[in-house]
Structures are given as structure tokens and as C-alpha cells.
XYZ file of C-alpha atoms in Angstrom:
716
model
C 18.646 -51.408 31.984
C 21.073 -53.783 30.260
C 18.445 -54.677 27.632
C 17.744 -51.050 26.939
C 21.458 -50.343 26.561
C 21.922 -53.211 24.117
C 18.985 -52.094 21.977
C 20.356 -48.554 21.868
C 23.776 -49.874 20.890
C 22.251 -51.889 18.067
C 20.412 -48.813 16.753
C 23.587 -46.704 16.938
C 25.875 -48.051 14.258
C 29.251 -46.530 13.663
C 30.482 -44.686 11.731
C 27.868 -41.937 11.789
C 27.220 -40.629 8.269
C 25.630 -37.292 7.371
C 24.510 -36.621 3.808
C 24.440 -32.997 2.644
C 22.720 -31.889 -0.558
C 23.881 -28.643 -2.109
C 22.484 -26.861 -5.124
C 25.685 -25.826 -6.855
C 23.822 -23.591 -9.315
C 22.251 -21.703 -6.421
C 25.660 -21.406 -4.788
C 27.213 -20.123 -8.029
C 24.607 -17.399 -8.669
C 24.850 -16.371 -5.005
C 28.607 -15.950 -5.228
C 28.263 -13.959 -8.452
C 25.561 -11.773 -6.870
C 27.816 -10.915 -3.933
C 30.717 -10.221 -6.280
C 28.737 -7.873 -8.547
C 27.174 -5.984 -5.621
C 29.989 -5.828 -3.052
C 33.177 -5.507 -5.097
C 34.830 -2.077 -4.772
C 31.885 -0.886 -2.704
C 33.762 2.159 -1.414
C 34.089 3.588 -4.928
C 33.352 6.343 -5.543
C 34.457 7.903 -2.277
C 31.856 10.649 -2.692
C 28.168 11.286 -2.008
C 26.081 9.649 -4.739
C 22.630 11.008 -5.690
C 20.087 10.303 -2.894
C 22.823 9.463 -0.392
C 22.704 13.197 0.262
C 19.067 12.707 1.374
C 19.312 9.501 3.408
C 22.671 10.468 4.873
C 21.077 13.345 6.752
C 18.748 10.932 8.529
C 21.626 8.562 9.305
C 23.533 11.434 10.938
C 20.461 12.337 12.990
C 20.186 8.710 14.150
C 23.810 8.758 15.237
C 23.092 11.891 17.280
C 19.664 10.585 18.434
C 17.963 13.731 17.110
C 14.277 13.510 16.195
C 13.218 13.855 12.546
C 10.209 13.042 10.393
C 10.380 11.730 6.828
C 7.059 11.810 4.984
C 8.342 9.382 2.322
C 8.117 6.314 4.502
C 8.301 4.567 7.893
C 11.566 4.381 9.838
C 12.767 0.766 9.384
C 14.720 1.515 6.214
C 16.455 4.472 7.858
C 17.271 2.314 10.882
C 18.844 -0.349 8.643
C 21.038 2.287 6.987
C 21.891 3.702 10.403
C 22.845 0.219 11.626
C 25.420 -0.089 8.853
C 26.796 3.331 9.749
C 26.922 2.406 13.432
C 28.827 -0.822 12.721
C 31.370 1.226 10.789
C 31.885 3.669 13.648
C 30.190 6.637 11.979
C 29.558 9.433 14.497
C 27.190 11.491 12.327
C 29.635 14.379 11.902
C 29.450 14.830 8.161
C 27.598 17.575 6.311
C 25.377 16.043 3.614
C 24.987 19.240 1.645
C 25.696 18.286 -1.988
C 26.029 15.368 -4.372
C 29.666 14.649 -5.177
C 31.068 15.846 -1.846
C 34.111 13.767 -0.899
C 33.851 11.559 2.189
C 36.640 12.228 4.698
C 38.939 9.422 5.786
C 37.078 9.189 9.110
C 33.901 7.952 7.352
C 33.762 4.213 6.589
C 32.046 4.387 3.204
C 32.047 0.582 2.798
C 30.050 0.209 6.011
C 27.528 2.880 4.999
C 26.723 0.970 1.798
C 27.081 -2.592 3.087
C 23.535 -3.504 4.151
C 21.768 -2.254 0.974
C 24.380 -4.168 -1.054
C 23.781 -7.343 0.957
C 20.022 -7.042 0.416
C 20.568 -6.486 -3.302
C 22.830 -9.530 -3.539
C 20.404 -11.767 -1.621
C 17.627 -10.899 -4.077
C 19.343 -13.036 -6.747
C 19.264 -16.409 -4.901
C 15.868 -15.459 -3.508
C 14.409 -15.170 -7.030
C 15.973 -18.559 -7.861
C 14.199 -20.184 -4.898
C 10.972 -18.311 -5.597
C 10.848 -19.688 -9.145
C 11.207 -23.216 -7.758
C 8.365 -22.554 -5.300
C 6.173 -21.648 -8.278
C 6.823 -25.268 -9.470
C 9.046 -24.389 -12.406
C 12.322 -26.056 -13.311
C 15.824 -25.299 -12.104
C 16.602 -24.020 -15.588
C 13.875 -21.374 -15.307
C 15.108 -20.538 -11.825
C 18.601 -20.045 -13.241
C 17.196 -17.797 -15.996
C 15.354 -15.587 -13.495
C 18.454 -15.353 -11.283
C 20.639 -14.394 -14.263
C 18.216 -11.668 -15.342
C 18.427 -10.112 -11.875
C 22.162 -10.738 -11.667
C 22.867 -8.909 -14.941
C 20.414 -6.026 -14.437
C 22.560 -2.898 -14.350
C 19.986 -0.692 -12.633
C 19.570 -3.143 -9.739
C 23.344 -3.291 -9.298
C 23.613 0.498 -9.178
C 20.722 0.825 -6.746
C 22.218 -1.868 -4.483
C 25.717 -0.429 -4.244
C 24.831 2.826 -2.515
C 23.152 3.976 0.676
C 19.658 3.784 -0.814
C 16.506 1.881 0.117
C 15.125 0.258 -3.054
C 17.259 -2.884 -2.749
C 16.162 -3.303 0.878
C 12.514 -2.916 -0.127
C 12.828 -5.405 -3.005
C 14.513 -7.956 -0.744
C 11.754 -7.887 1.877
C 8.998 -7.926 -0.769
C 10.460 -10.995 -2.485
C 11.125 -12.623 0.885
C 7.486 -12.104 1.891
C 6.207 -13.779 -1.295
C 8.687 -16.654 -0.974
C 7.849 -17.181 2.704
C 4.139 -17.284 1.937
C 4.526 -19.852 -0.853
C 6.874 -21.907 1.337
C 4.369 -21.717 4.215
C 6.934 -20.089 6.460
C 6.480 -17.256 8.927
C 6.040 -14.426 6.431
C 4.528 -11.827 8.754
C 7.903 -10.311 9.607
C 8.807 -9.946 5.924
C 5.506 -8.181 5.161
C 5.938 -5.836 8.109
C 9.549 -5.156 7.128
C 8.578 -4.306 3.538
C 5.983 -1.830 4.795
C 8.444 -0.539 7.397
C 11.003 0.333 4.706
C 8.640 2.181 2.342
C 4.906 2.549 2.146
C 5.021 0.962 -1.325
C 5.408 -2.324 0.552
C 1.717 -2.034 1.417
C 0.768 -2.904 -2.165
C 2.779 -6.131 -2.120
C 1.109 -6.892 1.184
C -2.275 -6.386 -0.468
C -1.170 -8.771 -3.220
C -0.474 -11.462 -0.627
C -3.835 -10.754 1.001
C -5.489 -11.376 -2.376
C -3.549 -14.603 -2.963
C -4.355 -15.770 0.566
C -8.041 -15.018 -0.013
C -8.030 -17.174 -3.165
C -6.304 -19.990 -1.314
C -8.826 -19.752 1.513
C -11.702 -19.837 -0.970
C -10.365 -23.056 -2.544
C -9.951 -24.642 0.900
C -13.602 -24.181 1.794
C -14.526 -27.234 -0.275
C -11.910 -29.430 1.413
C -13.683 -31.139 4.292
C -10.435 -32.615 5.601
C -9.239 -29.185 6.691
C -10.326 -27.028 9.597
C -11.264 -23.973 7.540
C -11.874 -21.738 10.555
C -8.431 -22.482 11.942
C -6.850 -21.783 8.554
C -8.668 -18.450 8.303
C -7.631 -17.432 11.809
C -3.994 -18.295 11.085
C -4.021 -16.224 7.894
C -5.639 -13.244 9.628
C -3.060 -13.380 12.409
C -0.119 -13.746 9.991
C -1.275 -11.212 7.398
C -2.936 -8.591 9.581
C -2.288 -8.831 13.316
C 1.433 -9.631 13.387
C 2.403 -7.090 10.641
C 0.534 -4.340 12.483
C 2.270 -5.194 15.760
C 5.668 -5.278 14.098
C 4.940 -2.004 12.297
C 4.225 -0.382 15.665
C 7.393 -1.990 17.026
C 9.525 -0.287 14.341
C 8.198 3.079 15.542
C 8.767 2.142 19.166
C 12.452 1.617 18.418
C 12.514 4.757 16.272
C 11.050 6.978 18.979
C 13.152 5.346 21.702
C 16.357 6.180 19.822
C 15.389 9.683 18.686
C 14.766 11.348 22.026
C 16.507 14.680 21.375
C 15.144 17.882 19.918
C 15.923 18.585 16.269
C 15.077 20.647 13.198
C 11.751 18.883 12.563
C 10.232 19.643 15.972
C 8.073 22.415 14.566
C 6.008 19.851 12.647
C 4.852 18.277 15.896
C 2.535 19.380 18.673
C 3.736 21.176 21.766
C 3.225 18.001 23.817
C 5.407 15.993 21.454
C 8.114 18.668 21.430
C 8.110 18.882 25.206
C 8.818 15.130 25.429
C 12.158 15.566 23.607
C 15.390 16.493 25.318
C 16.366 20.100 24.608
C 14.406 22.550 22.463
C 10.940 23.285 23.765
C 11.366 20.938 26.720
C 13.994 23.275 28.168
C 11.349 25.996 28.283
C 8.233 24.031 29.210
C 9.778 21.433 31.492
C 8.097 21.504 34.865
C 5.430 24.086 34.075
C 2.211 23.892 36.093
C -0.015 21.236 34.571
C -3.438 22.744 35.284
C -4.367 26.113 33.794
C -5.994 28.293 36.461
C -7.498 31.747 36.798
C -4.543 34.130 36.881
C -2.328 31.871 34.746
C 0.036 33.547 32.298
C 0.056 31.566 29.045
C 1.129 31.569 25.405
C -1.420 30.052 23.019
C -0.122 28.203 19.960
C -2.471 27.562 17.049
C -2.891 23.884 16.173
C -3.341 24.890 12.526
C 0.009 26.678 12.238
C 1.937 23.950 10.412
C 4.675 23.467 9.558
C 5.672 26.877 11.007
C 4.166 27.486 14.463
C 2.583 30.770 15.491
C 1.213 32.142 18.743
C -1.719 34.410 19.595
C -0.196 37.877 19.687
C -1.032 41.547 20.151
C 0.957 44.772 20.084
C 0.555 48.541 20.421
C -0.815 49.175 16.949
C -4.442 49.564 15.862
C -6.301 48.414 12.791
C -6.460 51.228 10.193
C -9.672 53.238 10.241
C -10.301 52.215 6.637
C -8.784 49.441 4.564
C -7.569 49.730 0.984
C -10.964 48.617 -0.375
C -12.822 51.301 1.565
C -14.215 49.065 4.319
C -14.102 50.450 7.824
C -12.672 48.760 10.905
C -13.194 49.132 14.650
C -9.793 50.872 14.919
C -9.144 48.640 17.938
C -5.742 47.154 18.882
C -4.492 44.523 16.467
C -4.541 40.816 17.417
C -2.539 38.495 15.185
C -0.687 35.185 15.137
C 3.076 35.673 15.308
C 5.534 32.947 14.183
C 8.285 33.874 16.658
C 8.762 33.716 20.407
C 7.971 37.174 21.762
C 6.965 38.765 25.051
C 3.810 40.079 23.325
C 2.592 36.472 22.978
C 1.717 36.301 26.705
C -1.913 36.420 27.872
C -3.446 36.358 31.341
C -6.552 34.260 31.995
C -8.995 36.251 34.110
C -12.130 35.332 35.988
C -14.888 37.691 34.665
C -16.411 37.966 38.137
C -13.175 39.114 39.798
C -10.584 41.831 39.272
C -7.478 39.834 40.281
C -4.879 38.948 37.627
C -2.882 36.580 39.838
C -3.384 32.953 40.828
C -5.157 32.450 44.112
C -4.049 30.003 46.815
C -5.016 27.281 46.211
C -5.250 27.741 42.414
C -8.714 27.488 40.855
C -8.303 25.343 37.702
C -10.314 26.125 34.582
C -12.614 23.371 33.325
C -14.411 22.529 30.135
C -17.295 24.974 29.637
C -15.968 27.729 31.905
C -16.227 31.359 30.737
C -13.034 33.402 30.875
C -11.485 36.677 29.767
C -8.054 36.914 28.102
C -5.976 39.969 29.046
C -2.913 40.814 26.963
C 0.035 40.800 29.337
C 1.990 43.780 27.991
C -0.880 46.136 27.073
C -3.677 44.967 29.446
C -6.187 44.918 26.536
C -8.997 42.348 26.630
C -9.312 39.867 23.752
C -12.474 41.032 21.997
C -14.703 40.167 19.034
C -17.799 41.842 17.615
C -19.924 42.220 14.518
C -17.169 43.910 12.501
C -15.665 42.245 9.450
C -12.137 40.924 9.778
C -9.544 42.841 7.714
C -8.628 40.100 5.211
C -11.568 37.707 5.723
C -14.732 39.846 5.554
C -16.970 36.789 6.005
C -15.554 36.404 9.547
C -15.541 38.621 12.641
C -12.670 40.852 13.639
C -10.546 39.961 16.689
C -9.137 42.933 18.586
C -7.729 44.162 21.853
C -10.537 46.276 23.324
C -9.900 50.008 23.767
C -12.520 52.229 25.383
C -12.858 55.194 22.986
C -15.832 56.590 24.983
C -18.198 55.464 22.249
C -21.259 53.295 22.449
C -19.495 49.937 21.954
C -20.017 47.463 24.755
C -17.034 45.223 25.476
C -17.556 41.714 24.103
C -14.693 39.906 25.736
C -16.183 36.732 27.208
C -14.922 33.380 25.871
C -16.108 29.864 26.666
C -13.415 27.176 26.963
C -14.234 24.009 25.004
C -11.626 21.250 25.498
C -11.901 19.047 22.415
C -9.608 16.247 23.665
C -10.564 16.262 27.341
C -10.244 13.145 29.476
C -13.373 11.333 30.567
C -12.134 11.403 34.188
C -11.100 15.064 34.233
C -12.283 18.149 32.380
C -9.476 20.422 33.555
C -7.608 22.563 31.010
C -4.028 21.200 30.934
C -0.799 22.733 29.727
C 0.422 21.332 26.385
C -1.862 18.284 26.588
C -5.248 19.983 26.080
C -6.443 21.349 22.751
C -9.083 24.005 23.348
C -11.529 26.035 21.307
C -12.342 29.536 22.464
C -15.989 30.269 21.676
C -17.124 33.909 21.764
C -20.037 34.002 24.175
C -22.016 36.828 22.514
C -21.835 35.573 18.920
C -20.946 31.840 19.282
C -18.080 32.381 16.821
C -14.847 30.466 17.371
C -11.370 31.966 17.549
C -9.327 30.631 14.622
C -6.260 31.267 12.530
C -7.247 32.233 9.006
C -3.667 31.856 7.761
C -3.824 35.021 5.600
C -0.933 37.457 5.921
C -1.817 41.009 6.885
C -0.500 43.978 4.833
C 2.350 46.197 5.938
C 0.183 47.937 8.525
C -0.111 44.508 10.238
C 3.633 43.839 9.888
C 2.909 40.846 7.613
C 1.749 38.808 10.598
C -1.029 36.207 10.253
C -4.684 37.130 10.600
C -6.783 35.796 13.479
C -10.584 35.855 13.172
C -13.733 34.582 14.846
C -15.919 32.387 12.653
C -19.161 30.508 13.081
C -18.505 26.881 14.003
C -20.471 25.416 11.093
C -18.295 27.381 8.636
C -14.914 26.738 10.219
C -12.660 23.764 9.580
C -11.995 21.819 12.763
C -8.231 21.677 12.141
C -7.918 25.486 12.361
C -9.874 25.979 15.572
C -7.582 24.451 18.201
C -5.225 26.289 20.539
C -2.699 24.808 22.960
C -1.133 26.377 26.028
C 2.587 26.027 25.362
C 4.342 28.199 27.960
C 2.588 28.549 31.279
C 3.217 29.923 34.734
C 1.162 31.134 37.656
C 1.035 34.922 37.731
C 2.084 36.637 40.980
C 2.220 40.367 40.086
C -0.774 42.668 40.059
C 1.063 45.870 39.097
C 1.640 46.434 35.368
C 5.352 47.255 35.670
C 6.024 44.246 37.874
C 3.984 42.029 35.549
C 5.976 43.196 32.511
C 9.212 42.284 34.300
C 7.727 38.923 35.241
C 6.730 38.209 31.626
C 10.309 38.872 30.503
C 11.723 36.325 32.952
C 12.233 32.605 32.132
C 9.656 29.991 33.116
C 11.842 26.943 33.782
C 11.092 24.693 36.783
C 13.021 21.442 37.399
C 10.181 18.955 37.005
C 9.672 16.541 34.095
C 6.501 15.356 32.389
C 6.107 13.024 29.363
C 3.348 11.844 27.039
C 2.715 8.181 26.249
C 4.249 6.249 23.366
C 0.815 5.695 21.803
C 0.093 9.421 21.753
C 3.437 10.075 20.046
C 2.949 7.152 17.642
C -0.496 8.274 16.502
C 0.592 11.897 16.096
C 3.655 10.872 14.096
C 1.524 8.671 11.836
C -0.856 11.519 11.169
C 1.959 13.953 10.396
C 3.669 11.509 8.018
C 0.447 11.026 6.082
C -0.718 14.649 6.009
C 2.309 16.922 6.220
C 3.904 16.752 2.786
C 7.133 18.448 1.919
C 7.000 20.586 -1.172
C 7.852 18.623 -4.303
C 9.875 20.435 -6.903
C 10.673 19.463 -10.446
C 13.900 17.537 -10.795
C 16.125 17.279 -13.818
C 15.929 13.473 -13.778
C 12.299 13.034 -12.731
C 10.101 11.005 -15.062
C 6.546 9.805 -15.641
C 5.591 6.166 -14.915
C 4.766 5.360 -18.542
C 8.321 6.351 -19.491
C 9.725 3.644 -17.234
C 8.326 0.766 -19.273
C 10.442 1.661 -22.308
C 13.231 3.218 -20.212
C 12.933 6.623 -21.841
C 15.004 8.220 -19.113
C 18.072 7.637 -16.984
C 19.508 9.226 -13.847
C 23.055 10.512 -13.493
C 24.048 9.358 -9.991
C 27.651 10.553 -9.920
C 30.093 12.417 -12.157
C 33.809 12.619 -11.528
C 34.793 16.271 -11.071
C 37.620 16.177 -13.626
C 37.295 13.026 -15.784
C 34.594 11.194 -17.759
C 34.101 8.579 -15.041
C 30.407 8.506 -14.105
C 27.607 6.320 -12.754
C 24.095 6.229 -14.193
C 20.923 4.414 -13.302
C 20.282 2.704 -16.628
C 18.646 -0.687 -16.927
C 19.851 -3.527 -19.125
C 18.028 -2.657 -22.364
C 17.924 -6.259 -23.656
C 16.503 -7.847 -20.512
C 14.180 -4.837 -20.094
C 12.761 -5.470 -23.580
C 12.470 -9.247 -23.017
C 10.557 -8.621 -19.791
C 8.087 -6.302 -21.542
C 7.518 -8.835 -24.338
C 6.879 -11.607 -21.808
C 4.410 -9.414 -19.936
C 2.400 -8.818 -23.111
C 2.719 -12.483 -24.120
C 1.370 -13.690 -20.779
C -1.656 -11.395 -20.990
C -2.383 -12.469 -24.572
C -1.940 -16.148 -23.749
C -4.120 -15.855 -20.645
C -6.877 -14.215 -22.699
C -6.730 -17.028 -25.286
C -6.816 -19.708 -22.594
C -9.781 -18.082 -20.856
C -11.765 -17.720 -24.074
C -11.126 -21.328 -25.060
C -11.993 -22.611 -21.586
C -15.190 -20.603 -21.777
C -15.964 -22.431 -25.025
C -15.302 -25.764 -23.331
C -11.756 -26.414 -24.650
C -9.285 -27.255 -21.893
C -5.856 -26.831 -23.453
C -4.107 -27.431 -20.137
C -4.578 -30.041 -17.391
C -5.993 -28.654 -14.163
C -2.634 -28.784 -12.393
C -0.842 -26.925 -15.178
C -3.659 -24.379 -15.402
C -3.393 -23.733 -11.653
C 0.359 -23.264 -12.025
C -0.178 -20.802 -14.902
C -2.770 -18.837 -12.890
C -0.499 -18.759 -9.830
C 2.328 -17.424 -12.002
C 0.078 -14.618 -13.204
C -1.202 -13.775 -9.724
C 2.284 -13.495 -8.285
C 4.250 -12.005 -11.199
C 1.728 -9.997 -13.216
C -0.110 -9.078 -10.020
C 3.179 -8.055 -8.400
C 4.016 -5.886 -11.403
C 0.598 -4.230 -11.339
C 0.543 -3.402 -7.613
C 4.054 -1.951 -7.811
C 3.425 0.101 -10.962
C -0.200 1.229 -11.244
C -0.263 3.242 -7.955
C 2.418 5.552 -9.352
C 0.057 6.515 -12.172
C -2.216 8.072 -9.538
C 0.470 9.866 -7.510
C 1.122 13.588 -7.754
C 4.728 13.654 -6.635
C 8.199 13.747 -8.125
C 8.966 10.264 -9.454
C 12.142 8.623 -10.670
C 13.115 5.542 -12.636
C 14.178 3.666 -9.497
C 10.547 3.593 -8.333
C 9.942 1.048 -11.118
C 12.571 -1.471 -9.966
C 10.332 -3.525 -7.614
C 7.819 -3.985 -10.452
C 10.592 -4.872 -12.903
C 11.808 -7.685 -10.626
C 8.446 -9.437 -10.972
C 8.800 -9.361 -14.762
C 12.222 -10.989 -14.506
C 10.581 -13.670 -12.389
C 7.846 -14.074 -15.013
C 9.982 -14.271 -18.172
C 11.830 -17.628 -17.799
C 8.777 -19.310 -16.269
C 6.600 -18.209 -19.192
C 9.187 -19.439 -21.696
C 9.262 -22.803 -19.946
C 5.476 -22.976 -20.036
C 5.436 -22.137 -23.735
C 8.159 -24.692 -24.492
C 6.500 -27.442 -22.473
C 2.843 -26.934 -23.388
C 2.862 -25.076 -26.712
C 5.984 -25.723 -28.767
C 6.217 -29.425 -27.994
C 2.566 -29.914 -28.911
C 3.323 -28.302 -32.268
C 6.473 -30.259 -32.959
C 8.694 -32.423 -30.825
C 11.443 -32.849 -33.344
C 15.062 -32.514 -32.295
C 15.497 -29.726 -34.813
C 12.926 -27.516 -33.121
C 14.401 -28.225 -29.707
C 17.879 -27.317 -30.925
C 16.532 -24.138 -32.505
C 14.830 -23.186 -29.245
C 18.023 -23.826 -27.278
C 19.980 -21.674 -29.701
C 17.464 -18.856 -29.397
C 17.596 -18.976 -25.606
C 21.394 -19.082 -25.621
C 21.500 -16.126 -28.002
C 19.085 -14.239 -25.754
C 21.166 -14.843 -22.613
C 24.331 -13.902 -24.483
C 22.680 -10.657 -25.590
C 21.689 -9.926 -22.011
C 25.257 -10.527 -20.842
C 26.798 -8.414 -23.612
C 24.383 -5.573 -22.861
C 25.294 -5.800 -19.169
C 28.985 -5.807 -20.012
C 28.556 -2.892 -22.392
C 27.015 -0.661 -19.706
C 29.311 -1.778 -16.859
C 31.437 1.405 -17.066
C 28.290 3.407 -16.252
C 27.278 0.903 -13.575
C 30.530 0.855 -11.604
C 32.015 4.180 -12.660
C 35.109 2.528 -14.094
C 36.931 2.257 -16.384
C 36.772 5.816 -17.617
C 35.439 6.050 -21.177
C 36.279 8.519 -23.882
C 33.729 10.990 -25.201
C 33.174 8.847 -28.322
C 32.647 5.713 -26.236
C 30.126 7.490 -24.041
C 28.347 8.817 -27.098
C 28.102 5.247 -28.417
C 26.362 4.171 -25.187
C 23.580 6.692 -25.728
C 21.190 4.153 -27.224
C 18.232 6.484 -26.794
C 18.159 10.178 -27.627
C 16.327 10.878 -24.369
C 19.187 9.554 -22.219
C 21.292 12.228 -20.569
C 24.919 11.041 -20.643
C 27.473 13.772 -20.003
C 31.077 13.780 -21.139
C 34.066 16.028 -21.512
C 35.993 16.262 -24.769
C 39.713 16.259 -23.999
């Protein structure tokens, strides 16, 4: 032991010295980024542009009320809600208009903090990303300065908006991949903030595929292991994390809210309050004698229920066609006692549930009796009132004419369990097939005229003609009937159905339904004063007024730095032209660049030009209201490209032409003049970036560099 101690003492020499290396340039640009993004963050103390949109979701998070936003997954909303939570926000603020003043109880700085932090971190991240692309610290500084002095990025970072969060995670994913770090979380986070993150993820998949292809020829590597690692990191882990974001989302939002109607009855019943207060504890299995309300699966976003009332179809319609003059059957978008139906066994007369109950199974034939009028649900070879290609649905009345009742319906459970084929409340989606004609009960969605009280038409249509989405019906309210007499039954139908038992659906069922709704249920897009087309973004033809002071000329606009915007566009065109020349010459056998430099040039194009393409081209194909801020992720890739391309041109083109000191000095002067122009342009538009100082009408008019910009001012 003594020998071991002596050897250890010899190895441990005092004093202990630790050497720390610090990139002072990186530190400087980081400090400047935090200063430009976080200074006076609480100004203005009013709702700014899309804060009125995202603020509503933040308030719902604070109150744990369910909502659905078709614009993207929930991670971005949760990040905004986290900032609000840290600031003590209780959700009690009405986000009803842009410019509304925040009360003193709302910590505005906290609401805007996390987007501002993400926006500030993008600047040092671009610096490090340039170094990972094997370019110099000078190019890294140039890229960081372009982001630092970009007015539009500053504006977008300083408010409770999501673009800065998206850009941060996208850049972090690319940096992590090039640095061979764990980049799965960054990819999943980018997708979790907005679906546009998927395109950056596809870019990384393409880059990873190219890297894997080049590794195949390297016999020193275990190619299979490398492929498995990339599949796990780029596919498996992001999917799991994406699901995890929704798990948190659905765990927090467990209360009923204004968006419940978009979801199925089963989903609504799993939330506290709302429908769950009515359906909680209802009998699970539908039986003969059950009293039910049937909601159409196709009635979205406004629900409607199978309905009948004491009014008949007109003898003749406006176009001269005749009807059966039977009792009307419709779909009614409100809770009503006339929505109740009784499920009857055709072989028996009873309208109550037996003891023990006899559950209805897939394939059983039933009759549906309207609870308040005792009419049987009927269909026959008579054209529907508004859809003459389909059969009429009616409540059968015996007019002592030769018209046999056709009121038998076969129950087809489309989502039945393999273990059980029993018709279940809320959980089962059924099709009701008319036995005599094989037509299926469906909601046509057409409104009836005044004689039908503007309710929705219900028809029976052949299965091969009908769309599957409009055929399903779900039992929403359900109880076991106990009254045979009509008067007693009417009183029973008016009574509440609540029973103190709880029943929930699984997370996976809720997750899959929510995914489907987000992708298919689109809110109506309307034209906006500041909306724009993607091609207008490249030349910044438009701006967006984010905030206007109610009495002065102080205002905030989303306007990019025109000088850096133009430089970025020129560098994009220059790279494409230079790449075309290189490829043509290499095809002819002339290698202008060494293999290592060529690989670096190609990698620059894949990351920067590819990043610009995947974040811009998809908008050309979208039919939705678009704004200038949608272009900001693509613009960041051009700022990453510009200094690196200039370094490449200086190192491999200009020096080969002339290496004289005069040319180098001229190049340095040009670059200095360019950076100075960028700074002066940034400084010039700062009053519109920060909303202060207030400018006069003439000064604002001077800032209108393009006729298409909408800058408002008051003449005092």
C-alpha cells in the first residue's frame, strides 16, 4: 500500500492547474444577441399581432381546458405556457383584440421570455454551425452578425410567437447532426413546435442518406451498425418524442372546452365537465329496450343527432316531385328531447330493457322507435327531398294505404373489438343498413327548406355510392328504458341520465383521433390585410404592422433588413451559378477544387441551399393564408450561406486570379463597407423594430423604401 501511495503522490503534483479556452468573439455576439432580444421586453405593454392568437391557447393551458390547433403540434404552445406559468399568469385575460392593454397582474416579460431566449440563442448557434461546416471564425462572425442585425428576426423573437422557437430547434438539429451529438430531441422538438419542422427533418434524412452511402465503401466501419444508429436517431426517437409531447398535452388539458365539438363522443366523455357530466356512468352495452341518442360521425365541426318531430314531408316539393307524406326525420344540431330513440326487438312488443339486459351485437336486426311520437324509423323506394338519388328516411305512419312498413335495420359495428361484437355506448361506431333495400342511413349534410325548419337532411344510400365518413353513428346518451306507457316514457325522456360511474378511453385512442382531426379539420382561412404570396417574400414586397400606439406614431413592423436581405439573395444565386459551372467543368474532366474543398462546397449547398428550399418551396403549394414571417426559417439558411460562400470565393477564386496586397485590401474594404451598410440599415429601421423612439410623419415616410410597404402615421 505504501508503494501505491507514493506513486499516486508523485503523479499528483501541486498546484493543480486548469486551463480554460474561451472564444471571446462567440461570447461577444452572444451578449449582443441577448441585449438586442431581451432589452425592454415588456414594451409595448399591449397585445401584439398574433399574441392575440397564441394567448388564447396559453390561457386554456393555465385553466387545463382542452383545445385543438390545426396549425401545429402542441410543444410550441406548451413552451409559451411554461413562460406564462413561471410568471404567475392565471389565464384570466381576454385575448380579444390586437392592441389591448395588459393589466398590471399579467407579467408581460415572462410571457415573452422563452421566445426571446430562443431567438437570442440562434445567433451563437449559427456561429458554431458555420465552424462545423469547416469555415473560418471570420465567416462564423459574419453569419452571426447577419442574424444579429436582422430586424425581422428581432421583432419575431421579442413577442409571444413561435417562429424563433422553431428556428432555434431547426438550427440546433442541424448543428447536433454535424457535431455527431444526440440530435433526435432537436428534430422532434422542431416538429413538435410546427409541422414545418418536418421539412428540415427530411433535409437531415437526405444528408444522413448521403453520408451512409459514402460509408459503404469504408471497410473499416460497421455499416450495418451505422445504419441502425441513424434509423434510431432520425426516425424512432423523434416519433417517440413526438408522441410524448402529446402525452403531456393531453395529460394537462383534461377539462372540457370550446373545441370539444370537433372530437368524437368518446373523446368528449373523457374530459372533465361538458359531455362527461351527461354521459358519465351510462350503461356500456346497448340492449333491446335501450333509449339512445344517435350522433352522426360526419357532423363536423358542429355535431347533430338523429331527430324526428310531429311534422310530415310536404305532399309535393317545389320542383313537383311527390313525397311519402310521412313524418320527417332529420339531423338536429342541438340537444333536444326529440333526439331520443328506443331500440326494439322486431320479434317482441316490449319497449323496455329486460332483466338481464339482452345486448345488441354486430349483425343483429333491430327497429328504431322515436321516443316522443312512437313512429318507426322507415325507408323505402321514395326519393329523398333534397337528394333525389337517395332514399327518403321517415317516421312511418299508417295511412291505411298499401304501403308495407319497411322499418328493419341491421347493425354493422365498423370498429368492433375482435373479442366482443357488442354495441357499446360512445365507443362503437355503427352503420344502420336498411334490410329491404341494403341502403345505409347517412347524413347528406344538405339543409332542408323552411318546411323542414332548416334542419339537416338524412337519407338512405347504397353502400357503394356513399362515402364511409358519412355513414357512422354513435350512441352518445344512453339509458335503459323502464316505462311502457307513452306518457310515462315521455316523462322519463325529459329526465337526466347521470349515474355516478366513470369510464375513460386510452391515450392511444385519443392521440390517434387528435392527429386525424389536426390534419383533416381545417379552420376557415380568410384574407388578411397583411397576407402575402411566397414569391413576394424573396424581395420583401410586403411588411406586417404588428403594433400601433393608439395616440402617437410609435409602431412596430415586421420588416427585414433590406441590405442583408439583398446580400442573401445575391449569394443564393451566386452559389447556384458557381455550382453549375463547377459541375460542368468536372464533367469535362477539369477539377478546379481539391476533393476536400469540393466536399466542403457540396456540404454547404446541401445544408444551406437545401435548408432554404425545404423551408420555402412547400409554401408555394399551400392553399392557406401566408405571412412574411413564414419565410424567416428559410432566410436564416441564406445568412448561414453568405459569409461561407464569400470565404470560398476569396480563398479559391480571387486568390487564384491575383494574390496581390492591393486586391486583398480592396476585398477587405468591400466586406467592411457591406457590414457597415448592414449595420446602418439595421439602425435605420430600429424605431420600427422596437417601437421607440417615436418618429415624425416625415421620418416614417422616409423609411418607406418600397411603395408596397404599409407604414401608417399621424400628421400632428
